[in-house]
Short mmCIF file of C-alpha atoms in Angstrom, two decimals:
data_model
loop_
_atom_site.label_atom_id
_atom_site.label_comp_id
_atom_site.label_asym_id
_atom_site.label_seq_id
_atom_site.Cartn_x
_atom_site.Cartn_y
_atom_site.Cartn_z
CA MET Y 1 -31.62 4.41 -10.52
CA ASN Y 2 -29.13 4.11 -13.22
CA THR Y 3 -29.28 0.69 -15.22
CA GLU Y 4 -26.41 1.17 -17.29
CA THR Y 5 -23.58 -0.91 -17.38
CA PRO Y 6 -20.69 1.53 -14.83
CA SER Y 7 -17.99 2.77 -17.26
CA ALA Y 8 -14.62 2.70 -17.04
CA GLY Y 9 -15.23 5.86 -15.30
CA ASP Y 10 -16.91 5.46 -12.68
CA LEU Y 11 -14.57 2.29 -11.82
CA LEU Y 12 -12.23 4.71 -11.27
CA VAL Y 13 -14.92 7.23 -9.10
CA ARG Y 14 -15.51 4.34 -6.62
CA ILE Y 15 -12.34 2.77 -6.42
CA GLY Y 16 -10.76 6.06 -5.97
CA GLY Y 17 -13.38 6.46 -3.08
CA ILE Y 18 -12.37 3.63 -1.39
CA VAL Y 19 -8.36 4.20 -1.40
CA PHE Y 20 -9.53 7.86 0.00
CA LEU Y 21 -11.27 6.33 3.22
CA VAL Y 22 -8.97 3.52 3.85
CA GLY Y 23 -5.78 6.32 3.79
CA ALA Y 24 -8.44 8.51 5.58
CA VAL Y 25 -8.74 6.05 8.83
CA ALA Y 26 -5.22 5.06 8.38
CA THR Y 27 -4.47 9.02 8.91
CA LEU Y 28 -6.46 9.26 12.22
CA VAL Y 29 -4.91 5.99 13.29
CA THR Y 30 -1.55 7.42 12.42
CA VAL Y 31 -1.71 10.44 14.82
CA ALA Y 32 -4.01 9.22 17.66
CA PRO Y 33 -0.68 8.45 19.31
CA LEU Y 34 0.30 11.49 18.88
CA PHE Y 35 -2.67 13.14 21.19
CA LEU Y 36 -2.47 10.58 22.96
CA GLY Y 37 1.08 10.63 24.46
CA THR Y 38 1.74 7.09 23.46
CA THR Y 39 4.40 5.82 21.26
CA PRO Y 40 4.01 7.10 17.93
CA PHE Y 41 4.06 4.43 14.86
CA PRO Y 42 6.93 4.11 12.85
CA ALA Y 43 8.14 6.29 9.69
CA PRO Y 44 6.53 3.50 7.36
CA ALA Y 45 2.96 3.55 8.86
CA TYR Y 46 2.66 7.28 7.27
CA PHE Y 47 2.87 6.65 3.89
CA VAL Y 48 -0.04 4.76 4.24
CA CYS Y 49 -1.15 7.79 4.69
CA MET Y 50 -0.91 9.22 1.30
CA LEU Y 51 -3.34 6.70 0.27
CA MET Y 52 -5.66 9.53 0.72
CA GLY Y 53 -4.34 11.59 -1.57
CA ALA Y 54 -3.37 8.83 -4.15
CA GLY Y 55 -7.55 8.11 -3.94
CA PHE Y 56 -8.72 11.55 -4.36
CA ALA Y 57 -6.76 11.31 -7.68
CA LEU Y 58 -8.10 8.11 -8.89
CA ALA Y 59 -11.64 9.39 -8.21
CA ALA Y 60 -10.88 13.17 -9.95
CA ALA Y 61 -9.03 11.00 -12.48
CA GLY Y 62 -12.63 8.75 -13.49
CA VAL Y 63 -14.53 12.38 -13.00
CA VAL Y 64 -12.66 13.99 -15.57
CA ARG Y 65 -12.84 10.39 -17.78
CA THR Y 66 -16.78 10.79 -17.48
CA ALA Y 67 -17.06 14.08 -18.22
CA ARG Y 68 -14.78 13.81 -20.89
CA ALA Y 69 -16.64 10.87 -22.69
CA GLN Y 70 -19.89 12.32 -21.90
CA ARG Y 71 -18.89 15.39 -23.73
CA ARG Y 72 -17.58 13.19 -26.94
CA ALA Y 73 -20.96 11.57 -27.05
CA ALA Y 74 -23.02 14.82 -26.71
CA ALA Y 75 -21.29 15.83 -30.12
CA GLY Y 76 -21.26 13.26 -31.29
CA SER Y 77 -25.31 13.30 -31.59
CA VAL Y 78 -25.81 16.44 -32.74
#
């Protein structure tokens, strides 16, 4: 287990994962009435589904930030 203090990149990955999961659940809930034949949700509900992409972008930014920090640390130790 990693005992180091989490870096900002790690925090971005965790937040991105949570936002992605919220968007994925919102997508399932929003699309379900279309398959069940019930009244679909209003248009603003579909905007919550965009959290899935935003979460993915946050997580990707965190991975890039962590990789750059590790690269800088490796270059500094040489």
